Structures are given as structure tokens and as C-alpha cells.
Short mmCIF file of C-alpha atoms in Angstrom, two decimals:
data_model
loop_
_atom_site.label_atom_id
_atom_site.label_comp_id
_atom_site.label_asym_id
_atom_site.label_seq_id
_atom_site.Cartn_x
_atom_site.Cartn_y
_atom_site.Cartn_z
CA ARG A 124 -78.25 -8.94 76.04
CA VAL A 125 -75.94 -6.94 74.38
CA PRO A 126 -73.66 -4.63 76.19
CA ALA A 127 -73.25 -0.77 74.71
CA MET A 128 -69.85 -1.88 74.63
CA ALA A 129 -70.07 -5.04 72.66
CA GLU A 130 -68.65 -5.20 68.39
CA SER A 131 -71.23 -7.11 65.89
CA PHE A 132 -68.98 -9.31 63.97
CA ASN A 133 -68.95 -11.36 61.21
CA ILE A 134 -66.80 -14.33 60.75
CA ILE A 135 -64.43 -13.79 56.92
CA PHE A 136 -62.64 -16.04 55.13
CA ASP A 137 -60.17 -13.93 53.83
CA ALA A 138 -59.38 -14.59 49.94
CA SER A 139 -56.23 -13.80 50.17
CA ASP A 140 -54.44 -15.93 53.08
CA VAL A 141 -57.13 -18.46 51.98
CA ASP A 142 -54.48 -18.56 48.64
CA ASP A 143 -51.88 -18.40 50.94
CA LEU A 144 -52.88 -21.33 52.87
CA LYS A 145 -53.88 -24.07 50.17
CA ALA A 146 -50.46 -23.63 48.60
CA ARG A 147 -48.92 -23.44 51.30
CA ILE A 148 -50.57 -26.93 52.03
CA ARG A 149 -49.45 -28.25 47.79
CA GLN A 150 -45.89 -27.00 48.58
CA ARG A 151 -45.71 -29.14 51.86
CA ARG A 152 -42.67 -31.47 52.08
CA THR A 153 -44.03 -34.97 53.16
CA PHE A 154 -41.58 -37.53 56.59
CA GLN A 155 -39.50 -39.14 56.74
CA ARG A 156 -41.19 -42.88 57.07
CA GLN A 157 -40.44 -45.85 59.61
CA SER A 158 -42.34 -49.33 60.35
CA CYS A 159 -44.03 -49.52 63.20
CA ASP A 160 -47.48 -49.31 64.07
CA PRO A 161 -50.89 -46.52 63.49
CA TRP A 162 -50.13 -43.76 65.02
CA ARG A 163 -46.91 -45.16 67.60
CA GLN A 164 -44.70 -41.52 67.21
CA GLY A 165 -47.78 -39.36 66.56
CA CYS A 166 -49.63 -38.62 63.22
CA GLU A 167 -50.51 -41.25 60.98
CA GLU A 168 -48.65 -39.83 57.56
CA LYS A 169 -52.23 -41.37 55.31
CA PRO A 170 -55.44 -40.09 56.82
CA LEU A 171 -53.07 -36.10 57.59
CA ASP A 172 -52.55 -35.99 53.62
CA ASP A 173 -56.95 -36.97 53.40
CA LEU A 174 -57.08 -34.26 55.55
CA LEU A 175 -54.59 -32.45 54.06
CA ASN A 176 -56.24 -32.84 50.53
CA TYR A 177 -59.44 -32.23 51.59
CA TRP A 178 -58.73 -28.63 53.11
CA GLU A 179 -56.92 -27.98 50.20
CA LYS A 180 -59.00 -28.64 47.16
CA GLU A 181 -62.52 -29.89 48.28
CA TYR A 182 -62.91 -27.46 51.59
CA ASP A 183 -66.28 -24.95 50.97
CA PHE A 184 -64.05 -21.94 53.14
CA HIS A 185 -67.19 -19.52 52.20
CA ALA A 186 -69.40 -21.91 52.31
CA HIS A 187 -68.15 -23.04 56.28
CA ALA A 188 -67.63 -18.83 56.49
CA ALA A 189 -71.81 -18.62 56.00
CA ARG A 190 -72.14 -22.28 57.82
CA PHE A 191 -70.31 -20.07 60.91
CA ASN A 192 -71.71 -16.60 60.93
CA GLN A 193 -75.53 -18.41 61.50
CA PHE A 194 -74.71 -17.70 64.99
CA HIS A 195 -74.60 -13.60 66.55
CA HIS A 196 -70.70 -13.65 66.78
CA TYR A 197 -69.74 -10.93 69.21
CA ARG A 198 -66.78 -8.78 70.39
CA HIS A 199 -66.95 -7.36 74.30
CA ALA A 200 -63.88 -6.04 75.97
CA VAL A 201 -63.02 -7.75 79.05
CA MET A 202 -60.37 -6.28 80.90
CA ALA A 203 -58.02 -8.89 82.61
CA PRO A 204 -56.63 -8.83 85.89
CA SER A 205 -53.65 -8.28 87.30
CA PRO A 206 -50.52 -8.06 86.69
CA VAL A 207 -51.47 -8.96 82.79
CA ASP A 208 -53.97 -5.31 83.99
CA GLU A 209 -54.77 -4.82 80.20
CA GLU A 210 -58.42 -4.79 77.47
CA LEU A 211 -58.45 -7.63 75.88
CA ASN A 212 -61.50 -7.67 72.83
CA ILE A 213 -63.31 -11.49 74.21
CA HIS A 214 -65.42 -12.64 70.97
CA TYR A 215 -68.64 -14.89 71.89
CA ILE A 216 -71.68 -16.67 70.02
CA HIS A 217 -75.08 -15.44 71.80
CA GLU A 218 -77.85 -17.38 70.58
CA THR A 219 -80.96 -15.80 72.87
CA SER A 220 -84.26 -18.95 73.24
CA THR A 221 -88.08 -17.43 72.98
CA ALA A 222 -88.66 -20.95 75.50
CA PRO A 223 -90.61 -20.22 78.47
CA THR A 224 -87.82 -20.08 81.02
CA THR A 225 -84.73 -19.78 80.61
CA ILE A 226 -82.02 -20.34 81.99
CA PRO A 227 -77.77 -18.76 81.09
CA LEU A 228 -75.69 -21.04 79.50
CA LEU A 229 -71.51 -20.26 79.56
CA LEU A 230 -70.40 -22.89 77.12
CA VAL A 231 -66.99 -22.90 77.91
CA HIS A 232 -64.46 -24.76 75.04
CA GLY A 233 -60.43 -26.31 75.50
CA TRP A 234 -57.48 -27.17 73.48
CA PRO A 235 -57.37 -28.08 70.52
CA GLY A 236 -60.15 -27.31 70.09
CA SER A 237 -62.54 -23.35 69.30
CA VAL A 238 -66.11 -22.69 70.17
CA VAL A 239 -66.32 -24.51 66.17
CA GLU A 240 -67.30 -27.19 68.82
CA PHE A 241 -70.64 -26.54 69.14
CA CYS A 242 -71.95 -25.56 66.66
CA GLN A 243 -74.32 -28.56 66.17
CA LEU A 244 -74.29 -28.23 70.62
CA ILE A 245 -75.94 -24.52 70.43
CA PRO A 246 -79.07 -24.75 68.50
CA GLU A 247 -80.48 -27.73 70.79
CA LEU A 248 -79.31 -25.73 74.24
CA VAL A 249 -81.29 -22.94 72.63
CA SER A 250 -84.49 -24.95 70.76
CA ASP A 251 -87.97 -24.90 73.27
CA LYS A 252 -87.93 -28.41 74.55
CA ASP A 253 -91.06 -29.11 76.54
CA GLY A 254 -91.45 -24.97 77.24
CA LYS A 255 -87.49 -25.17 78.66
CA ALA A 256 -83.91 -24.09 77.02
CA PHE A 257 -81.04 -22.24 78.08
CA ASP A 258 -79.55 -19.34 76.52
CA VAL A 259 -76.33 -19.37 75.42
CA VAL A 260 -73.01 -17.69 75.27
CA ALA A 261 -69.71 -19.68 73.92
CA PRO A 262 -66.75 -16.84 74.02
CA SER A 263 -63.62 -18.04 72.15
CA LEU A 264 -61.16 -17.63 74.63
CA PRO A 265 -58.19 -14.80 75.02
CA GLY A 266 -55.19 -15.59 72.59
CA TYR A 267 -57.81 -18.08 71.37
CA GLY A 268 -59.71 -17.63 67.96
CA PHE A 269 -61.08 -14.36 67.06
CA SER A 270 -60.48 -13.36 71.51
CA ASP A 271 -57.47 -10.53 71.58
CA ALA A 272 -54.41 -12.27 73.57
CA PRO A 273 -52.65 -10.18 75.71
CA THR A 274 -49.54 -9.05 75.16
CA LYS A 275 -47.69 -9.61 79.02
CA GLU A 276 -47.61 -12.22 80.52
CA GLY A 277 -49.78 -13.83 83.40
CA LEU A 278 -53.80 -14.57 82.45
CA ASN A 279 -53.26 -17.92 83.83
CA ILE A 280 -56.77 -20.64 84.14
CA GLU A 281 -58.15 -18.55 86.77
CA LEU A 282 -57.73 -15.23 85.95
CA VAL A 283 -59.58 -16.25 82.78
CA ALA A 284 -62.79 -16.50 85.10
CA ASP A 285 -62.70 -13.50 86.94
CA MET A 286 -62.89 -11.94 82.80
CA LEU A 287 -66.14 -14.27 81.92
CA ASN A 288 -68.00 -13.53 85.37
CA ASP A 289 -67.53 -10.46 84.38
CA LEU A 290 -68.08 -10.50 80.24
CA MET A 291 -71.51 -12.12 82.56
CA GLN A 292 -72.29 -10.14 84.38
CA SER A 293 -71.78 -7.11 81.39
CA LEU A 294 -74.19 -9.17 79.10
CA GLY A 295 -76.85 -8.97 82.21
CA TYR A 296 -76.69 -12.11 83.40
CA LYS A 297 -76.27 -11.79 86.94
CA GLN A 298 -76.34 -15.42 87.92
CA TYR A 299 -75.61 -17.76 85.21
CA VAL A 300 -74.14 -21.93 84.93
CA ILE A 301 -72.01 -23.25 82.77
CA GLN A 302 -70.52 -26.11 80.73
CA GLY A 303 -67.20 -27.05 80.19
CA GLY A 304 -65.10 -29.67 78.90
CA ASP A 305 -61.04 -29.49 78.55
CA TRP A 306 -59.16 -25.85 80.00
CA GLY A 307 -63.08 -25.46 79.75
CA GLY A 308 -64.25 -27.49 82.51
CA ILE A 309 -60.54 -26.70 84.43
CA LEU A 310 -62.27 -22.97 83.60
CA ALA A 311 -66.19 -24.15 85.06
CA ARG A 312 -64.08 -25.80 88.58
CA ALA A 313 -62.68 -22.35 88.96
CA MET A 314 -65.59 -20.40 88.35
CA GLY A 315 -67.34 -22.15 91.46
CA VAL A 316 -65.13 -22.36 93.84
CA ARG A 317 -64.17 -18.08 92.49
CA HIS A 318 -67.44 -17.35 91.57
CA PRO A 319 -70.36 -19.27 93.99
CA THR A 320 -72.32 -16.87 94.01
CA THR A 321 -72.86 -15.55 90.51
CA CYS A 322 -72.13 -18.61 88.86
CA VAL A 323 -74.49 -21.40 90.32
CA GLY A 324 -74.62 -24.54 88.93
CA LEU A 325 -71.59 -26.33 87.57
CA HIS A 326 -71.43 -29.27 84.39
CA ALA A 327 -68.01 -30.52 82.96
CA ASN A 328 -67.55 -33.03 80.80
CA PHE A 329 -63.92 -32.83 81.75
CA CYS A 330 -63.24 -33.36 86.33
CA VAL A 331 -60.83 -32.51 87.43
CA ALA A 332 -60.53 -33.73 90.92
CA VAL A 333 -57.17 -31.62 91.79
CA ALA A 334 -56.58 -32.28 95.64
CA PRO A 335 -56.46 -29.34 97.69
CA ALA A 336 -52.89 -27.27 99.00
CA PRO A 337 -52.73 -28.35 102.77
CA THR A 338 -53.53 -24.43 103.81
CA SER A 339 -54.76 -24.71 106.01
CA LEU A 340 -56.39 -28.31 108.52
CA ARG A 341 -59.95 -28.92 106.28
CA ASN A 342 -57.84 -29.31 103.56
CA ALA A 343 -55.00 -30.60 103.92
CA TRP A 344 -57.71 -33.62 105.82
CA THR A 345 -58.37 -33.45 102.24
CA LEU A 346 -55.68 -34.38 101.53
CA ALA A 347 -55.48 -37.34 103.84
CA ARG A 348 -58.59 -39.14 102.54
CA PHE A 349 -57.61 -37.80 99.02
CA LEU A 350 -54.23 -40.14 98.91
CA ALA A 351 -55.97 -42.55 100.99
CA THR A 352 -58.67 -42.27 98.82
CA PHE A 353 -56.45 -43.04 95.72
CA LEU A 354 -55.14 -46.07 97.54
CA VAL A 355 -57.63 -48.05 98.72
CA LEU A 356 -59.00 -47.76 95.29
CA SER A 357 -55.96 -48.67 93.68
CA LEU A 358 -55.72 -52.23 96.10
CA ALA A 359 -59.04 -52.90 96.00
CA GLY A 360 -61.98 -51.25 94.61
CA SER A 361 -64.04 -51.85 91.23
CA GLN A 362 -62.84 -53.33 88.16
CA ALA A 363 -64.72 -50.11 86.75
CA ASP A 364 -62.17 -48.45 89.13
CA LYS A 365 -59.39 -49.61 89.07
CA ALA A 366 -59.64 -49.31 85.43
CA LYS A 367 -60.05 -45.68 85.37
CA LEU A 368 -56.55 -45.49 87.45
CA LYS A 369 -55.07 -47.57 84.86
CA ASP A 370 -55.65 -44.99 81.91
CA MET A 371 -54.96 -41.87 84.45
CA ARG A 372 -50.95 -43.01 84.75
CA LYS A 373 -50.68 -44.34 80.88
CA PHE A 374 -52.12 -40.63 79.28
CA PHE A 375 -49.97 -38.96 82.57
CA LYS A 376 -47.20 -41.47 81.20
CA GLU A 377 -47.51 -41.66 77.45
CA GLU A 378 -49.51 -39.00 76.61
CA THR A 379 -48.84 -35.50 77.61
CA ALA A 380 -45.23 -34.23 76.12
CA TYR A 381 -47.32 -32.21 74.91
CA GLN A 382 -48.35 -30.30 77.89
CA MET A 383 -44.47 -30.33 79.15
CA ILE A 384 -43.36 -28.68 75.52
CA GLN A 385 -46.44 -26.17 75.77
CA ALA A 386 -46.11 -25.10 79.02
CA THR A 387 -42.53 -24.51 79.26
CA LYS A 388 -41.17 -23.38 75.12
CA PRO A 389 -44.71 -21.96 73.29
CA GLN A 390 -42.87 -19.85 71.52
CA THR A 391 -40.70 -22.43 69.70
CA LEU A 392 -43.08 -24.39 68.87
CA GLY A 393 -45.70 -21.77 67.95
CA VAL A 394 -43.07 -21.15 65.27
CA ALA A 395 -43.44 -24.14 63.09
CA LEU A 396 -47.14 -24.37 63.75
CA ASN A 397 -47.93 -21.29 63.12
CA ASP A 398 -45.83 -21.44 60.16
CA SER A 399 -47.02 -24.50 58.49
CA PRO A 400 -50.81 -25.32 57.85
CA ALA A 401 -49.38 -29.45 57.72
CA GLY A 402 -47.50 -29.33 60.99
CA LEU A 403 -50.89 -27.00 62.46
CA ALA A 404 -52.92 -29.80 60.49
CA ALA A 405 -51.06 -32.92 62.24
CA TRP A 406 -50.26 -31.57 65.64
CA PHE A 407 -54.08 -31.74 65.90
CA LEU A 408 -55.46 -34.72 64.11
CA GLU A 409 -52.67 -37.07 66.60
CA LYS A 410 -54.78 -35.21 69.79
CA PHE A 411 -57.54 -35.61 68.06
CA ASN A 412 -57.12 -39.45 67.11
CA SER A 413 -55.87 -40.18 70.76
CA TRP A 414 -58.78 -38.53 72.36
CA GLY A 415 -61.36 -39.31 71.04
CA ASP A 416 -63.12 -42.65 70.33
CA THR A 417 -61.58 -44.40 67.84
CA ARG A 418 -62.02 -47.96 68.81
CA THR A 419 -63.99 -49.15 66.65
CA THR A 420 -64.10 -46.37 63.59
CA ALA A 421 -60.86 -43.59 62.17
CA VAL A 422 -60.57 -40.65 63.67
CA LEU A 423 -61.99 -39.13 60.03
CA ASN A 424 -64.79 -40.93 60.61
CA THR A 425 -64.74 -40.05 64.61
CA PHE A 426 -64.50 -36.27 63.10
CA ASP A 427 -65.91 -34.85 60.16
CA LYS A 428 -63.65 -33.02 58.00
CA ASP A 429 -65.98 -29.83 58.02
CA ILE A 430 -65.37 -29.27 61.36
CA LEU A 431 -61.66 -30.40 61.60
CA CYS A 432 -60.27 -28.28 58.97
CA THR A 433 -63.32 -25.03 60.35
CA ASN A 434 -60.97 -25.72 63.54
CA LEU A 435 -58.17 -25.57 61.69
CA THR A 436 -58.83 -22.44 59.73
CA VAL A 437 -59.66 -20.95 62.54
CA TYR A 438 -56.79 -21.09 64.35
CA TRP A 439 -54.26 -20.66 61.14
CA LEU A 440 -55.81 -17.22 59.81
CA THR A 441 -55.91 -15.98 63.00
CA ARG A 442 -52.48 -17.20 64.39
CA SER A 443 -53.61 -18.21 67.32
CA ILE A 444 -51.17 -21.50 67.94
CA THR A 445 -48.81 -19.85 69.82
CA SER A 446 -51.20 -17.44 72.08
CA SER A 447 -53.75 -20.70 72.27
CA MET A 448 -50.73 -22.39 73.81
CA ARG A 449 -49.38 -19.48 76.50
CA MET A 450 -52.46 -21.41 78.23
CA TYR A 451 -50.82 -24.19 79.10
CA TYR A 452 -47.93 -22.48 80.39
CA GLU A 453 -49.71 -20.32 82.65
CA SER A 454 -51.78 -22.45 84.59
CA LEU A 455 -49.67 -25.59 84.57
CA GLY A 456 -47.21 -24.40 87.15
CA VAL A 457 -43.90 -26.90 85.46
CA ALA A 458 -42.50 -23.93 83.62
CA GLN A 459 -39.92 -21.79 86.54
CA ASP A 460 -41.63 -19.04 88.65
CA LYS A 461 -44.98 -20.18 86.78
CA GLN A 462 -47.04 -21.66 90.03
CA LEU A 463 -50.55 -23.64 89.74
CA HIS A 464 -52.82 -22.12 88.91
CA LEU A 465 -56.31 -25.45 88.92
CA ALA A 466 -58.27 -23.60 91.40
CA LYS A 467 -57.71 -26.74 94.09
CA ASP A 468 -60.46 -25.65 96.33
CA TYR A 469 -62.98 -27.28 97.24
CA CYS A 470 -65.64 -26.23 95.49
CA SER A 471 -68.96 -25.46 96.89
CA VAL A 472 -71.56 -25.64 93.40
CA PRO A 473 -73.94 -27.97 92.65
CA THR A 474 -72.22 -29.83 90.61
CA GLY A 475 -73.02 -32.72 87.12
CA ILE A 476 -70.08 -34.60 85.26
CA SER A 477 -70.70 -36.20 82.03
CA ASN A 478 -68.42 -39.53 81.90
CA PHE A 479 -67.27 -41.08 78.43
CA PRO A 480 -65.31 -43.65 78.59
CA ARG A 481 -62.02 -42.64 76.27
CA GLU A 482 -61.85 -39.03 78.46
CA ILE A 483 -58.06 -38.70 78.86
CA ILE A 484 -58.94 -38.06 82.69
CA ARG A 485 -61.79 -39.59 84.63
CA PRO A 486 -61.07 -39.55 88.00
CA THR A 487 -63.15 -42.56 89.79
CA GLN A 488 -67.04 -40.69 91.91
CA SER A 489 -64.68 -40.86 95.38
CA LEU A 490 -62.18 -39.66 94.50
CA ALA A 491 -64.00 -36.41 92.81
CA LYS A 492 -66.96 -36.03 96.38
CA LEU A 493 -63.83 -35.28 97.92
CA THR A 494 -63.46 -31.63 95.08
CA TYR A 495 -66.73 -31.38 94.26
CA ASN A 496 -70.16 -30.40 95.49
CA LEU A 497 -71.02 -33.96 93.56
CA VAL A 498 -75.18 -34.20 93.10
CA ASP A 499 -74.60 -35.57 89.24
CA TRP A 500 -72.30 -39.00 87.44
CA VAL A 501 -72.93 -40.17 84.10
CA GLU A 502 -71.10 -42.89 82.83
CA HIS A 503 -71.35 -43.19 79.26
CA GLU A 504 -70.34 -46.49 76.69
CA GLN A 505 -69.42 -44.30 73.34
CA GLY A 506 -67.85 -41.34 73.28
CA GLY A 507 -64.42 -39.40 74.40
CA HIS A 508 -62.68 -36.37 74.80
CA PHE A 509 -64.83 -33.91 72.29
CA ALA A 510 -67.84 -34.26 73.39
CA ALA A 511 -69.52 -32.06 72.18
CA LEU A 512 -67.82 -33.20 68.45
CA GLU A 513 -67.89 -36.95 69.78
CA GLN A 514 -72.11 -37.24 71.34
CA PRO A 515 -73.73 -33.74 71.35
CA LYS A 516 -76.91 -35.66 71.58
CA LEU A 517 -75.49 -37.03 75.53
CA LEU A 518 -74.09 -34.22 76.43
CA GLU A 519 -77.22 -32.23 75.46
CA GLU A 520 -79.19 -34.70 78.17
CA ASP A 521 -77.19 -34.82 80.18
CA VAL A 522 -76.35 -30.68 80.38
CA ARG A 523 -80.89 -30.47 80.09
CA GLN A 524 -81.12 -33.23 83.18
CA PHE A 525 -79.03 -31.73 85.47
CA PHE A 526 -80.03 -28.25 85.00
CA PHE A 527 -83.76 -28.93 84.90
CA ASP A 528 -84.51 -32.41 86.77
CA ARG A 529 -81.76 -32.58 89.09
CA THR A 530 -81.84 -28.65 90.56
CA GLU A 531 -83.56 -26.18 89.91
CA PHE A 532 -82.36 -22.42 88.90
CA VAL A 533 -84.13 -20.79 91.25
CA GLU A 534 -83.43 -23.22 93.78
CA LEU A 535 -79.81 -22.64 92.88
CA CYS A 536 -79.02 -19.06 92.36
CA LYS A 537 -80.96 -18.41 96.40
CA GLN A 538 -78.76 -21.30 98.07
CA ALA A 539 -75.41 -19.63 95.95
CA GLY A 540 -71.87 -19.08 98.07
CA LYS A 541 -73.88 -20.50 101.15
CA GLN A 542 -72.07 -23.98 101.49
CA ARG A 543 -68.91 -23.27 101.26
CA ALA A 544 -66.09 -26.14 102.97
CA ARG A 545 -66.73 -30.05 102.48
CA PRO A 546 -69.67 -31.53 104.49
CA TRP A 547 -68.14 -34.39 106.64
CA ASP A 548 -69.05 -38.12 105.94
CA TRP A 549 -69.45 -41.18 107.68
CA VAL A 550 -65.02 -41.54 105.95
CA ASP A 551 -64.12 -38.48 107.90
CA TYR A 552 -65.83 -38.67 111.18
CA SER A 553 -64.15 -42.82 111.15
CA TRP A 554 -61.26 -41.38 110.27
CA ALA A 555 -61.59 -38.60 113.22
CA VAL A 556 -62.23 -41.55 115.83
CA VAL A 557 -59.53 -44.10 114.43
CA LEU A 558 -57.03 -40.22 114.83
CA ILE A 559 -58.63 -39.80 118.32
CA ALA A 560 -57.93 -43.27 119.53
CA VAL A 561 -54.21 -43.41 118.05
CA ILE A 562 -53.35 -40.01 120.27
CA ILE A 563 -55.11 -40.84 123.65
CA ASN A 564 -53.26 -44.26 124.02
CA LEU A 565 -50.06 -42.95 122.52
#
């Protein structure tokens, strides 16, 4: 299933680049301390120093490059759609299974992660368990790691979805399923909205229940339902639902400054992070601490230091931090003349969601049903934003349960694209009756 134009690819951590990296870490300057609670103002000095010292003195670059190369890596030219109109070489890991029953799975990372996140998950997904497994394609998003970055503006997450659909088609997977978190979860939704006949099933551990724009009567009705549901949950929802809404409000108030700068001035920030490994590590480590499940364990105990260093090394040696942040610039609609690109229409593709308690955005199930064809909804007691690193076993079990037990791939392929809009439920009919009664009385 490797297309003729794809090239086999080996990960190399160049020795001279590694020496330069270590020298920069040694020559880092200490930052000004101020008395405050740990992590209150951002990255904490002690764990950052521990990680940097480990990266410089103990992390085995050669061994971890070799470990990474145990996977089959390729690069394949894919055309970026208009307005970019540029051919980009996309890096991807492609692992196939010998199990009798296999399902092609597109596995997509986010920021500040990379395909490194899936080093534990991929072997489990391709493993033959009860005769069932996945053929996994795990790409590096354009501008991330070993994938090319566009030289022109315009490549938003919806267009990246088009590119990855083209990649799957070129690999011979005419129909497939997708799993993702962070940008991967957003891209999965975009794939379901834009390519429901080829991407026939969707699983995410990052659920973005985005209300549609009122571009049609049905979308306007869904938007009204969305807002009404949000209001009702805020006033009379369960304690669990209220807690989720409270956590989301807290996140948007206290934890989204990074989004704003990356969505408006990624190049300014990129100069600093591309030039300082200490700055890059601080920018990332603060996110792993804030977004991971660090309620009972410190961040460097929650996450394996070797994995954190490999992820940092990929960003550093490929100099891709600036281009990775441009995904925010192109997709969030914050910068001047940029529109929001989060595939806001109803996603008709059968969807399974894994909910981890320390995820940064956790919509309620009732909100998710308004924008997804929700088939499976699993709540966990541990884990955070980086589920593939924090709880790989739970995530694997959820993915297998959804695609092998809750749904059937053959049936998903037959039904693909047939359900175009969200079906009405009793709430829709009740609201419609009330609205008609009010109009008649007027």
C-alpha cells in the first residue's frame, strides 16, 4: 500500500545539530524569580531545569532516533488546495497488521505534540487481538516535524483535512476511519464534515462541539438549540455537566493567551522559540503541566522524560515551531482577514468520544449530540489532554471498542454519506410546537 511516489524515510538526529543544541542549553540564562505559587505565572524553574539538564546530559539522541526508526516512515507529495496550490511532502508512519480483520485508521496528532505521542499506541493498535487490528497511518501535519511547511498563507485545518484524505486515497484506502486529539480531533471533525463518504467513522479524545453558522434554516435551528441547551445546563444541569461548563469557562479565561499570540503573531514568538531550546522547552512544559492530569503527580512523573525530549528534539532539529503555530493563525479566525475554520456544520459520520477528566475543553454529551452523530461516549476517571501518552491503554481500548464493537466497518462503508443532517429529536418537535403555538396566538 505504499504509492510509487512515496519515499522511505529515516529519522536522523544530526550530530552537529545535537552538539549545537547542547551548547545552547548549557549557555542558557536564568530567569528572574518572583515569589508566587508554583506554575501561577507560567513554567516553573525547577522542573524546567531538570528537563533541560536531562535533555543535555542524559538523553540518548542516537538510541531514541533508532527507537523512532523501528516504525516505517515515509514522505509523500500531496498537493495543498487553493489558495496555497503548493505540493508538500507529508511525513507519515505507516504500520500494517497481519490480523485477519483490519480497519485502516488515520491517527492524527496536535500541538504541542507530534507523531512521537503515538510511539506506545501504534504497536498496540496494529497488534492482532482476537483476530482484529488496525492498519495505522500517522502523519505529521503540514509544518510539523518532518512534513514540509507551505511557503504561502492559507493552509487552514479544513484544507489539511482535504490533503490527508488525498493521502489516504493514494495509499489505497478508499474508505477509512480516523482518531485524533487536539488539532487531530478538530481535523477528524473536519474530515467527517467534508469527506463523509471516505472517512466513515470518527473517534476523538478532544471533542469540539462548535455551533453552526445560521446559513440555513436547519443550521439556525441547531444554533438556537445549542444556545438554549447551554443556558439550561448552566442553570439546571447535573453537577457533572455544570462542572464541565465551569472548567471550560476557566480555560477560556485563564489558558488561551497562547492561542491569541499564535493566532496573530506566530513569527514573532517563533524567533524566540526557534533560537532558544530553554524557551521552547518552557513553552511546551507549561502546557504539559496545565493540560495533563497532574493532580496527584508532578509533570515529569506524569510524562516520560525521554518522550518529552524526543518531542522537543523533533521540533528543534526540524526548526518547525514557527510553522506549527501557523495552524492557529490560519484556522482560528483571530488575525485580520482570517476566518474561523473549524468545520461548524453537523458531522454526520458516526462518532465515538473518549472523555478524560483533565481535558482542556469538555462539552457535555447533550451539546456534543447537537453537532456530532454521537454513537459512543465514554467517561474516564484519569487522564488529560495527551491521552495517547497519559492513558494509552484506555485510549486503545476505547478505539477498539468503538470500531469493532459499537460499529461495524463494512456497515459504516455502506452507509457512508447517507445521513446528511442532524435528525430531529423530541426536543426539536417540542420547541417547534411551542413556536407554532406562539405564532398562531400572535
